[in-house]
PDB file of C-alpha atoms in Angstrom:
ATOM      1  CA  PRO A 271     -10.983  26.617  13.410  1.00 31.00           C
ATOM      2  CA  ARG A 272      -8.559  24.596  11.511  1.00 38.00           C
ATOM      3  CA  THR A 273     -10.319  20.896  12.535  1.00 45.00           C
ATOM      4  CA  ALA A 274     -13.598  20.034  13.554  1.00 45.00           C
ATOM      5  CA  SER A 275     -15.286  17.228  14.810  1.00 47.00           C
ATOM      6  CA  VAL A 276     -17.538  15.917  12.038  1.00 50.00           C
ATOM      7  CA  PRO A 277     -19.971  12.885  11.325  1.00 53.00           C
ATOM      8  CA  ILE A 278     -18.760  10.820   8.455  1.00 51.00           C
ATOM      9  CA  THR A 279     -20.134   7.600   7.472  1.00 51.00           C
ATOM     10  CA  PHE A 280     -17.279   5.161   6.598  1.00 52.00           C
ATOM     11  CA  ARG A 281     -17.541   3.103   3.644  1.00 54.00           C
ATOM     12  CA  SER A 282     -16.747  -0.333   5.215  1.00 51.00           C
ATOM     13  CA  GLY A 283     -19.040  -2.915   3.882  1.00 52.00           C
ATOM     14  CA  ALA A 284     -22.276  -2.262   6.326  1.00 48.00           C
ATOM     15  CA  ALA A 285     -22.412   1.769   7.187  1.00 50.00           C
ATOM     16  CA  THR A 286     -21.178   2.536  10.415  1.00 49.00           C
ATOM     17  CA  SER A 287     -21.389   6.124  11.943  1.00 51.00           C
ATOM     18  CA  ALA A 288     -17.858   7.389  13.206  1.00 53.00           C
ATOM     19  CA  THR A 289     -16.617  10.952  14.660  1.00 53.00           C
ATOM     20  CA  VAL A 290     -13.132  11.865  13.267  1.00 55.00           C
ATOM     21  CA  MET A 291     -11.549  14.809  13.340  1.00 54.00           C
ATOM     22  CA  ILE A 292     -11.441  16.122   9.402  1.00 54.00           C
ATOM     23  CA  ASP A 293      -9.036  19.739   8.188  1.00 54.00           C
ATOM     24  CA  LEU A 294     -11.507  21.861   7.459  1.00 55.00           C
ATOM     25  CA  GLN A 295      -8.728  23.797   6.006  1.00 55.00           C
ATOM     26  CA  PRO A 296      -6.116  21.431   5.145  1.00 64.00           C
ATOM     27  CA  SER A 297      -2.540  23.057   5.462  1.00 90.00           C
ATOM     28  CA  TRP A 298       0.044  19.949   4.207  1.00 95.00           C
ATOM     29  CA  LYS A 299       3.788  20.371   3.531  1.00 97.00           C
ATOM     30  CA  LEU A 300       4.949  17.629   0.751  1.00 98.00           C
ATOM     31  CA  VAL A 301       8.113  16.603   1.979  1.00 98.00           C
ATOM     32  CA  TRP A 302       9.238  13.697  -0.599  1.00 98.00           C
ATOM     33  CA  SER A 303       8.441  12.310  -3.290  1.00 98.00           C
ATOM     34  CA  ASP A 304       8.793  10.159  -6.411  1.00 98.00           C
ATOM     35  CA  GLU A 305       7.016  10.971  -9.249  1.00 98.00           C
ATOM     36  CA  PHE A 306       8.524   8.305 -11.529  1.00 98.00           C
ATOM     37  CA  ASN A 307       9.523  10.237 -14.683  1.00 98.00           C
ATOM     38  CA  GLY A 308      12.744   8.888 -15.516  1.00 98.00           C
ATOM     39  CA  LEU A 309      13.516   7.225 -19.521  1.00 98.00           C
ATOM     40  CA  ALA A 310      11.824   4.517 -21.096  1.00 98.00           C
ATOM     41  CA  GLY A 311      12.902   1.119 -18.975  1.00 98.00           C
ATOM     42  CA  ALA A 312      15.134   2.860 -16.007  1.00 98.00           C
ATOM     43  CA  PRO A 313      15.136   1.568 -13.067  1.00 98.00           C
ATOM     44  CA  VAL A 314      14.037   2.716  -9.869  1.00 98.00           C
ATOM     45  CA  ASP A 315      15.925   5.396  -8.163  1.00 98.00           C
ATOM     46  CA  PRO A 316      18.264   4.288  -5.993  1.00 98.00           C
ATOM     47  CA  LYS A 317      18.787   6.556  -3.389  1.00 98.00           C
ATOM     48  CA  SER A 318      15.114   6.424  -2.864  1.00 98.00           C
ATOM     49  CA  TRP A 319      14.372   2.564  -3.270  1.00 98.00           C
ATOM     50  CA  ASP A 320      15.947  -0.520  -2.664  1.00 98.00           C
ATOM     51  CA  PHE A 321      14.459  -4.155  -3.383  1.00 98.00           C
ATOM     52  CA  ASP A 322      13.158  -7.522  -1.776  1.00 98.00           C
ATOM     53  CA  LEU A 323      14.642 -10.572  -3.729  1.00 98.00           C
ATOM     54  CA  GLY A 324      13.629 -14.064  -4.227  1.00 98.00           C
ATOM     55  CA  GLY A 325      11.210 -16.440  -2.681  1.00 97.00           C
ATOM     56  CA  GLY A 326      10.577 -18.532  -0.246  1.00 96.00           C
ATOM     57  CA  GLY A 327       6.504 -17.289   0.188  1.00 97.00           C
ATOM     58  CA  TRP A 328       7.063 -14.526   2.056  1.00 97.00           C
ATOM     59  CA  GLY A 329       5.358 -15.914   5.490  1.00 94.00           C
ATOM     60  CA  ASN A 330       2.240 -16.035   2.998  1.00 94.00           C
ATOM     61  CA  SER A 331       2.890 -19.317   0.609  1.00 97.00           C
ATOM     62  CA  GLU A 332       3.253 -16.774  -2.265  1.00 98.00           C
ATOM     63  CA  LEU A 333       4.724 -18.026  -5.969  1.00 98.00           C
ATOM     64  CA  GLU A 334       6.399 -15.950  -7.410  1.00 98.00           C
ATOM     65  CA  VAL A 335      10.486 -14.767  -7.622  1.00 98.00           C
ATOM     66  CA  TYR A 336      10.986 -11.083  -6.759  1.00 98.00           C
ATOM     67  CA  THR A 337      14.125  -9.647  -8.927  1.00 98.00           C
ATOM     68  CA  ASN A 338      15.605  -5.955  -9.604  1.00 98.00           C
ATOM     69  CA  SER A 339      15.467  -6.143 -12.514  1.00 98.00           C
ATOM     70  CA  THR A 340      14.092  -4.438 -15.154  1.00 98.00           C
ATOM     71  CA  GLU A 341      12.384  -6.858 -16.864  1.00 98.00           C
ATOM     72  CA  ASN A 342       9.994  -7.099 -13.348  1.00 98.00           C
ATOM     73  CA  VAL A 343      10.316  -3.032 -12.640  1.00 98.00           C
ATOM     74  CA  PHE A 344      10.944   0.209 -14.304  1.00 98.00           C
ATOM     75  CA  GLN A 345      10.299   3.611 -15.223  1.00 98.00           C
ATOM     76  CA  ASP A 346       7.580   3.873 -18.159  1.00 98.00           C
ATOM     77  CA  GLY A 347       8.500   6.822 -20.265  1.00 98.00           C
ATOM     78  CA  VAL A 348       4.744   8.578 -19.535  1.00 98.00           C
ATOM     79  CA  GLY A 349       5.674   9.303 -15.754  1.00 98.00           C
ATOM     80  CA  ASN A 350       4.825   5.453 -14.449  1.00 98.00           C
ATOM     81  CA  LEU A 351       6.496   2.736 -12.401  1.00 98.00           C
ATOM     82  CA  VAL A 352       5.693  -0.446 -13.680  1.00 98.00           C
ATOM     83  CA  ILE A 353       5.983  -3.345 -11.196  1.00 98.00           C
ATOM     84  CA  ARG A 354       5.266  -6.115 -13.476  1.00 98.00           C
ATOM     85  CA  ALA A 355       4.472 -10.027 -12.915  1.00 98.00           C
ATOM     86  CA  LEU A 356       5.430 -12.472 -15.635  1.00 98.00           C
ATOM     87  CA  LYS A 357       5.435 -16.165 -16.041  1.00 97.00           C
ATOM     88  CA  THR A 358       8.259 -17.557 -17.260  1.00 95.00           C
ATOM     89  CA  ALA A 359       8.526 -20.987 -19.621  1.00 93.00           C
ATOM     90  CA  ALA A 360       9.305 -23.104 -16.802  1.00 93.00           C
ATOM     91  CA  ASN A 361       5.313 -22.222 -15.038  1.00 93.00           C
ATOM     92  CA  THR A 362       7.181 -20.555 -12.227  1.00 97.00           C
ATOM     93  CA  TYR A 363       6.927 -16.267 -11.519  1.00 98.00           C
ATOM     94  CA  THR A 364       8.662 -13.478 -11.196  1.00 98.00           C
ATOM     95  CA  SER A 365       7.878 -10.142  -9.551  1.00 98.00           C
ATOM     96  CA  ALA A 366       8.797  -7.246  -7.698  1.00 98.00           C
ATOM     97  CA  ARG A 367       8.851  -5.423  -4.175  1.00 98.00           C
ATOM     98  CA  ILE A 368      10.666  -2.317  -4.382  1.00 99.00           C
ATOM     99  CA  LYS A 369      10.880  -0.654  -1.021  1.00 98.00           C
ATOM    100  CA  THR A 370      12.530   2.618   0.281  1.00 98.00           C
ATOM    101  CA  GLN A 371      14.046   0.726   4.232  1.00 98.00           C
ATOM    102  CA  GLY A 372      17.518   2.134   4.482  1.00 97.00           C
ATOM    103  CA  ARG A 373      17.094   4.540   2.500  1.00 98.00           C
ATOM    104  CA  LEU A 374      13.793   6.669   3.837  1.00 98.00           C
ATOM    105  CA  SER A 375      11.587   6.069   6.936  1.00 98.00           C
ATOM    106  CA  PHE A 376       8.154   8.160   8.053  1.00 98.00           C
ATOM    107  CA  GLN A 377       6.573   9.438  11.395  1.00 98.00           C
ATOM    108  CA  TYR A 378       2.908  10.742  10.933  1.00 98.00           C
ATOM    109  CA  GLY A 379       1.455  12.418   7.952  1.00 98.00           C
ATOM    110  CA  ARG A 380      -0.861  12.274   4.762  1.00 98.00           C
ATOM    111  CA  VAL A 381       0.759   8.928   2.818  1.00 98.00           C
ATOM    112  CA  GLU A 382      -0.584   8.619  -0.292  1.00 98.00           C
ATOM    113  CA  ALA A 383      -0.024   6.585  -3.961  1.00 98.00           C
ATOM    114  CA  ARG A 384      -1.785   7.078  -7.147  1.00 98.00           C
ATOM    115  CA  ILE A 385      -1.849   3.969  -8.368  1.00 99.00           C
ATOM    116  CA  LYS A 386      -3.173   1.419 -11.350  1.00 98.00           C
ATOM    117  CA  ILE A 387      -3.887  -1.769  -9.736  1.00 98.00           C
ATOM    118  CA  PRO A 388      -3.813  -5.055 -12.219  1.00 97.00           C
ATOM    119  CA  TYR A 389      -6.620  -7.959 -11.710  1.00 94.00           C
ATOM    120  CA  GLY A 390      -6.739 -12.059 -11.854  1.00 95.00           C
ATOM    121  CA  GLN A 391      -6.716 -14.559 -10.071  1.00 97.00           C
ATOM    122  CA  GLY A 392      -3.520 -15.147  -7.255  1.00 98.00           C
ATOM    123  CA  ILE A 393      -2.574 -11.829  -8.170  1.00 98.00           C
ATOM    124  CA  TRP A 394      -2.030  -9.745  -5.131  1.00 98.00           C
ATOM    125  CA  PRO A 395      -0.601  -6.196  -5.558  1.00 98.00           C
ATOM    126  CA  ALA A 396      -0.342  -4.075  -2.395  1.00 98.00           C
ATOM    127  CA  PHE A 397       1.013  -0.438  -1.115  1.00 99.00           C
ATOM    128  CA  TRP A 398       2.443  -0.870   2.367  1.00 98.00           C
ATOM    129  CA  MET A 399       4.453   0.527   5.494  1.00 98.00           C
ATOM    130  CA  LEU A 400       6.316  -1.588   7.249  1.00 98.00           C
ATOM    131  CA  GLY A 401       7.970  -0.344  11.355  1.00 98.00           C
ATOM    132  CA  ALA A 402      12.196   1.031  10.716  1.00 98.00           C
ATOM    133  CA  ASP A 403      13.239  -1.511  13.314  1.00 98.00           C
ATOM    134  CA  ILE A 404      12.036  -4.500  11.878  1.00 98.00           C
ATOM    135  CA  ASN A 405      15.788  -5.319  12.788  1.00 98.00           C
ATOM    136  CA  THR A 406      15.898  -5.138  16.019  1.00 98.00           C
ATOM    137  CA  VAL A 407      12.275  -5.948  17.201  1.00 97.00           C
ATOM    138  CA  GLY A 408      11.812  -8.003  14.712  1.00 95.00           C
ATOM    139  CA  TYR A 409       8.180  -8.530  13.245  1.00 94.00           C
ATOM    140  CA  PRO A 410       5.450  -8.044  14.370  1.00 94.00           C
ATOM    141  CA  ALA A 411       6.334  -5.915  16.819  1.00 94.00           C
ATOM    142  CA  CYS A 412       8.042  -3.080  14.386  1.00 96.00           C
ATOM    143  CA  GLY A 413       4.441  -2.910  13.228  1.00 96.00           C
ATOM    144  CA  GLU A 414       2.992  -2.533   9.279  1.00 97.00           C
ATOM    145  CA  ILE A 415       0.370  -0.434   7.852  1.00 98.00           C
ATOM    146  CA  ASP A 416      -1.532  -1.814   4.617  1.00 98.00           C
ATOM    147  CA  ILE A 417      -2.390   1.298   3.012  1.00 98.00           C
ATOM    148  CA  MET A 418      -4.262  -0.708  -0.020  1.00 98.00           C
ATOM    149  CA  GLU A 419      -4.045  -4.432  -0.537  1.00 98.00           C
ATOM    150  CA  ASN A 420      -6.061  -5.912  -3.424  1.00 98.00           C
ATOM    151  CA  ILE A 421      -6.908  -9.617  -4.434  1.00 97.00           C
ATOM    152  CA  GLY A 422      -7.126 -10.462  -8.038  1.00 93.00           C
ATOM    153  CA  LYS A 423     -10.444 -12.480  -7.354  1.00 94.00           C
ATOM    154  CA  GLU A 424     -12.465  -9.061  -5.662  1.00 97.00           C
ATOM    155  CA  PRO A 425     -11.659  -7.084  -8.602  1.00 97.00           C
ATOM    156  CA  GLY A 426     -14.305  -3.698  -7.301  1.00 98.00           C
ATOM    157  CA  THR A 427     -12.162  -4.203  -3.218  1.00 98.00           C
ATOM    158  CA  VAL A 428      -9.297  -2.647  -1.800  1.00 98.00           C
ATOM    159  CA  TYR A 429      -8.090  -3.106   1.689  1.00 98.00           C
ATOM    160  CA  GLY A 430      -6.661  -0.664   4.674  1.00 98.00           C
ATOM    161  CA  THR A 431      -5.565  -2.942   7.561  1.00 97.00           C
ATOM    162  CA  VAL A 432      -3.187  -2.307  10.468  1.00 97.00           C
ATOM    163  CA  HIS A 433      -0.997  -5.435  12.626  1.00 95.00           C
ATOM    164  CA  GLY A 434       1.448  -5.418  15.856  1.00 94.00           C
ATOM    165  CA  PRO A 435       1.985  -7.697  17.942  1.00 91.00           C
ATOM    166  CA  GLY A 436      -1.533  -8.670  19.375  1.00 80.00           C
ATOM    167  CA  PRO A 437      -3.549  -8.657  15.715  1.00 65.00           C
ATOM    168  CA  SER A 438      -0.524 -10.221  13.847  1.00 66.00           C
ATOM    169  CA  GLY A 439      -1.506 -12.417  10.322  1.00 64.00           C
ATOM    170  CA  SER A 440      -4.780 -13.151   9.914  1.00 67.00           C
ATOM    171  CA  GLY A 441      -6.012 -10.672  13.009  1.00 77.00           C
ATOM    172  CA  GLY A 442      -5.324  -7.194  11.430  1.00 91.00           C
ATOM    173  CA  ILE A 443      -7.491  -4.419  12.217  1.00 94.00           C
ATOM    174  CA  GLY A 444      -8.973  -2.805   9.005  1.00 96.00           C
ATOM    175  CA  GLY A 445     -12.029  -1.882   6.874  1.00 97.00           C
ATOM    176  CA  LEU A 446     -12.383  -2.270   2.980  1.00 98.00           C
ATOM    177  CA  PHE A 447     -13.862  -0.151   0.278  1.00 98.00           C
ATOM    178  CA  SER A 448     -16.088  -1.773  -2.284  1.00 98.00           C
ATOM    179  CA  LEU A 449     -17.088   0.538  -5.316  1.00 97.00           C
ATOM    180  CA  ALA A 450     -20.140  -0.155  -7.016  1.00 94.00           C
ATOM    181  CA  ALA A 451     -21.688  -2.977  -8.475  1.00 91.00           C
ATOM    182  CA  GLY A 452     -19.381  -4.462 -12.072  1.00 90.00           C
ATOM    183  CA  GLN A 453     -16.727  -2.139 -11.444  1.00 96.00           C
ATOM    184  CA  ARG A 454     -13.471  -2.684 -11.346  1.00 97.00           C
ATOM    185  CA  PHE A 455      -9.963  -0.687  -9.503  1.00 98.00           C
ATOM    186  CA  ALA A 456      -8.230  -1.810 -12.680  1.00 98.00           C
ATOM    187  CA  ASP A 457     -10.009   0.080 -15.021  1.00 97.00           C
ATOM    188  CA  ALA A 458      -8.687   3.630 -13.813  1.00 98.00           C
ATOM    189  CA  PHE A 459      -6.127   5.425 -11.232  1.00 98.00           C
ATOM    190  CA  HIS A 460      -7.402   5.802  -8.508  1.00 98.00           C
ATOM    191  CA  VAL A 461      -5.401   7.722  -4.794  1.00 98.00           C
ATOM    192  CA  TYR A 462      -4.807   5.197  -2.262  1.00 98.00           C
ATOM    193  CA  GLY A 463      -4.053   6.603   1.188  1.00 98.00           C
ATOM    194  CA  ILE A 464      -3.506   7.290   4.706  1.00 98.00           C
ATOM    195  CA  GLU A 465      -3.545  10.223   7.425  1.00 98.00           C
ATOM    196  CA  TRP A 466      -1.673   8.873  10.148  1.00 98.00           C
ATOM    197  CA  SER A 467      -0.832  10.488  13.340  1.00 98.00           C
ATOM    198  CA  PRO A 468      -0.558   8.660  16.715  1.00 98.00           C
ATOM    199  CA  GLN A 469      -3.390   7.982  18.086  1.00 98.00           C
ATOM    200  CA  SER A 470      -4.821   7.624  14.729  1.00 98.00           C
ATOM    201  CA  VAL A 471      -4.328   5.904  10.928  1.00 98.00           C
ATOM    202  CA  VAL A 472      -7.097   6.569   8.864  1.00 98.00           C
ATOM    203  CA  PHE A 473      -7.739   5.171   5.651  1.00 98.00           C
ATOM    204  CA  LEU A 474      -8.166   6.679   2.052  1.00 98.00           C
ATOM    205  CA  VAL A 475      -9.582   6.241  -1.588  1.00 98.00           C
ATOM    206  CA  ASP A 476      -9.758   8.688  -4.195  1.00 98.00           C
ATOM    207  CA  GLY A 477      -9.541  11.518  -0.595  1.00 97.00           C
ATOM    208  CA  ALA A 478     -12.441   9.745   1.178  1.00 97.00           C
ATOM    209  CA  PRO A 479     -12.224   8.304   4.070  1.00 98.00           C
ATOM    210  CA  TYR A 480     -13.243   4.357   4.622  1.00 98.00           C
ATOM    211  CA  PHE A 481     -12.111   3.023   7.824  1.00 98.00           C
ATOM    212  CA  GLU A 482      -9.746   4.756  11.152  1.00 98.00           C
ATOM    213  CA  ALA A 483      -7.245   2.391  13.425  1.00 97.00           C
ATOM    214  CA  THR A 484      -7.130   3.428  17.197  1.00 97.00           C
ATOM    215  CA  PRO A 485      -5.446   2.238  19.778  1.00 95.00           C
ATOM    216  CA  ALA A 486      -8.875   1.844  21.221  1.00 95.00           C
ATOM    217  CA  LYS A 487      -9.451  -1.027  18.513  1.00 93.00           C
ATOM    218  CA  LEU A 488      -7.122  -3.509  19.368  1.00 90.00           C
ATOM    219  CA  PRO A 489      -7.673  -5.379  22.367  1.00 87.00           C
ATOM    220  CA  ALA A 490      -7.196  -4.983  26.047  1.00 86.00           C
ATOM    221  CA  GLY A 491      -2.803  -5.618  26.698  1.00 87.00           C
ATOM    222  CA  ILE A 492      -1.657  -4.787  23.461  1.00 89.00           C
ATOM    223  CA  ALA A 493       0.936  -1.847  22.666  1.00 93.00           C
ATOM    224  CA  TRP A 494       0.062  -0.098  19.434  1.00 95.00           C
ATOM    225  CA  VAL A 495       2.876  -0.108  17.344  1.00 96.00           C
ATOM    226  CA  PHE A 496       2.056   3.001  15.055  1.00 98.00           C
ATOM    227  CA  GLN A 497       4.260   6.306  16.772  1.00 98.00           C
ATOM    228  CA  HIS A 498       7.643   5.745  15.341  1.00 98.00           C
ATOM    229  CA  PRO A 499       8.903   6.124  11.568  1.00 98.00           C
ATOM    230  CA  PHE A 500       8.588   3.450   8.891  1.00 98.00           C
ATOM    231  CA  PHE A 501       9.462   3.120   5.373  1.00 98.00           C
ATOM    232  CA  LEU A 502       7.238   2.337   2.197  1.00 99.00           C
ATOM    233  CA  ILE A 503       6.959  -0.802   0.121  1.00 99.00           C
ATOM    234  CA  LEU A 504       5.341  -1.762  -3.236  1.00 99.00           C
ATOM    235  CA  ASN A 505       5.061  -5.253  -4.152  1.00 98.00           C
ATOM    236  CA  VAL A 506       2.832  -7.209  -6.984  1.00 98.00           C
ATOM    237  CA  ALA A 507       2.434 -10.974  -5.386  1.00 98.00           C
ATOM    238  CA  VAL A 508       1.423 -13.615  -7.366  1.00 98.00           C
ATOM    239  CA  GLY A 509      -0.546 -16.702  -5.633  1.00 98.00           C
ATOM    240  CA  GLY A 510      -0.196 -17.098  -1.517  1.00 96.00           C
ATOM    241  CA  THR A 511      -2.855 -18.165   1.672  1.00 95.00           C
ATOM    242  CA  TRP A 512      -5.171 -15.066   1.008  1.00 95.00           C
ATOM    243  CA  PRO A 513      -5.902 -14.891  -2.702  1.00 97.00           C
ATOM    244  CA  GLY A 514      -5.246 -17.780  -3.919  1.00 97.00           C
ATOM    245  CA  ASN A 515      -2.644 -19.158  -6.903  1.00 97.00           C
ATOM    246  CA  PRO A 516      -3.225 -18.662  -9.983  1.00 97.00           C
ATOM    247  CA  ASP A 517      -6.203 -20.401 -12.095  1.00 96.00           C
ATOM    248  CA  ALA A 518      -7.037 -21.227 -16.317  1.00 93.00           C
ATOM    249  CA  THR A 519      -8.496 -17.660 -15.983  1.00 94.00           C
ATOM    250  CA  ALA A 520      -5.834 -15.770 -15.350  1.00 94.00           C
ATOM    251  CA  THR A 521      -3.067 -14.324 -17.971  1.00 96.00           C
ATOM    252  CA  PHE A 522       0.325 -12.611 -17.733  1.00 97.00           C
ATOM    253  CA  PRO A 523       1.782 -10.617 -17.890  1.00 98.00           C
ATOM    254  CA  GLN A 524       0.705  -7.649 -15.226  1.00 97.00           C
ATOM    255  CA  GLN A 525       1.465  -5.163 -13.754  1.00 98.00           C
ATOM    256  CA  MET A 526       1.326  -2.676 -11.617  1.00 98.00           C
ATOM    257  CA  LEU A 527       0.851   1.425 -12.290  1.00 98.00           C
ATOM    258  CA  VAL A 528       2.264   3.733 -10.357  1.00 99.00           C
ATOM    259  CA  ASP A 529       2.146   7.360 -11.221  1.00 98.00           C
ATOM    260  CA  TRP A 530       3.711   8.327  -8.214  1.00 98.00           C
ATOM    261  CA  VAL A 531       3.843   8.500  -4.228  1.00 98.00           C
ATOM    262  CA  ARG A 532       3.873  11.074  -1.627  1.00 98.00           C
ATOM    263  CA  VAL A 533       4.281  11.893   1.848  1.00 98.00           C
ATOM    264  CA  SER A 534       3.042  15.285   3.411  1.00 98.00           C
ATOM    265  CA  GLN A 535       2.996  16.427   6.321  1.00 96.00           C
ATOM    266  CA  ARG A 536       0.939  19.235   8.998  1.00 93.00           C
ATOM    267  CA  LEU A 537       2.266  22.508   8.591  1.00 90.00           C
TER     268      LEU A 537
END
């Protein structure tokens, strides 16, 4: 058979066993990717990516102003996208947040990116998705899937979370993946991903599942809003209510390197 129900242990701090459907003979078709193989200093491909611009806190009391400048987001000429957070002479911060909104959206499949994240107090890198209907139904009704988030004060831990009409904001449904004591995600590239189907979002680090979100895990009466197209987002935030603001230990510039982003769907 193509699939079998096997027990796996989610790595979410406290060991808990759960049974999920694991594909014993994976059959995936790549439907879109960006390998970031442009020339050094080149901008992102405008056929795939747009920008969120400006400041104002972005709903989280963040400090950065997002730009479309190649000072903040560019290809490095050796196969990576760079999203760079800078501190200005006026003690403000600039960074970048790119998105496929209006260009590309996807429904279900395996969504992954190979990333080397930055680190430091107040640094908040993320790879995530929002419902493509956000402009008509608004947030949080559109849904949000945070494939990877890290806060710099926790260098060995990443989070995967879904947010919707009930579990929005700090009430999201999710889990965490932690490296062995003393190890940092910023020290190497890792692959962060999800396997998304109509009734499930399984979060992965380097191919290993660590949390599964399902309708059954939502509070009673709350809609499961993950059955329509979503678009992709990559960004590095500075400060905010969750990571806290940079302190004297934080150094700049900080940059996130993205080797590739890929979306595959089952054959």
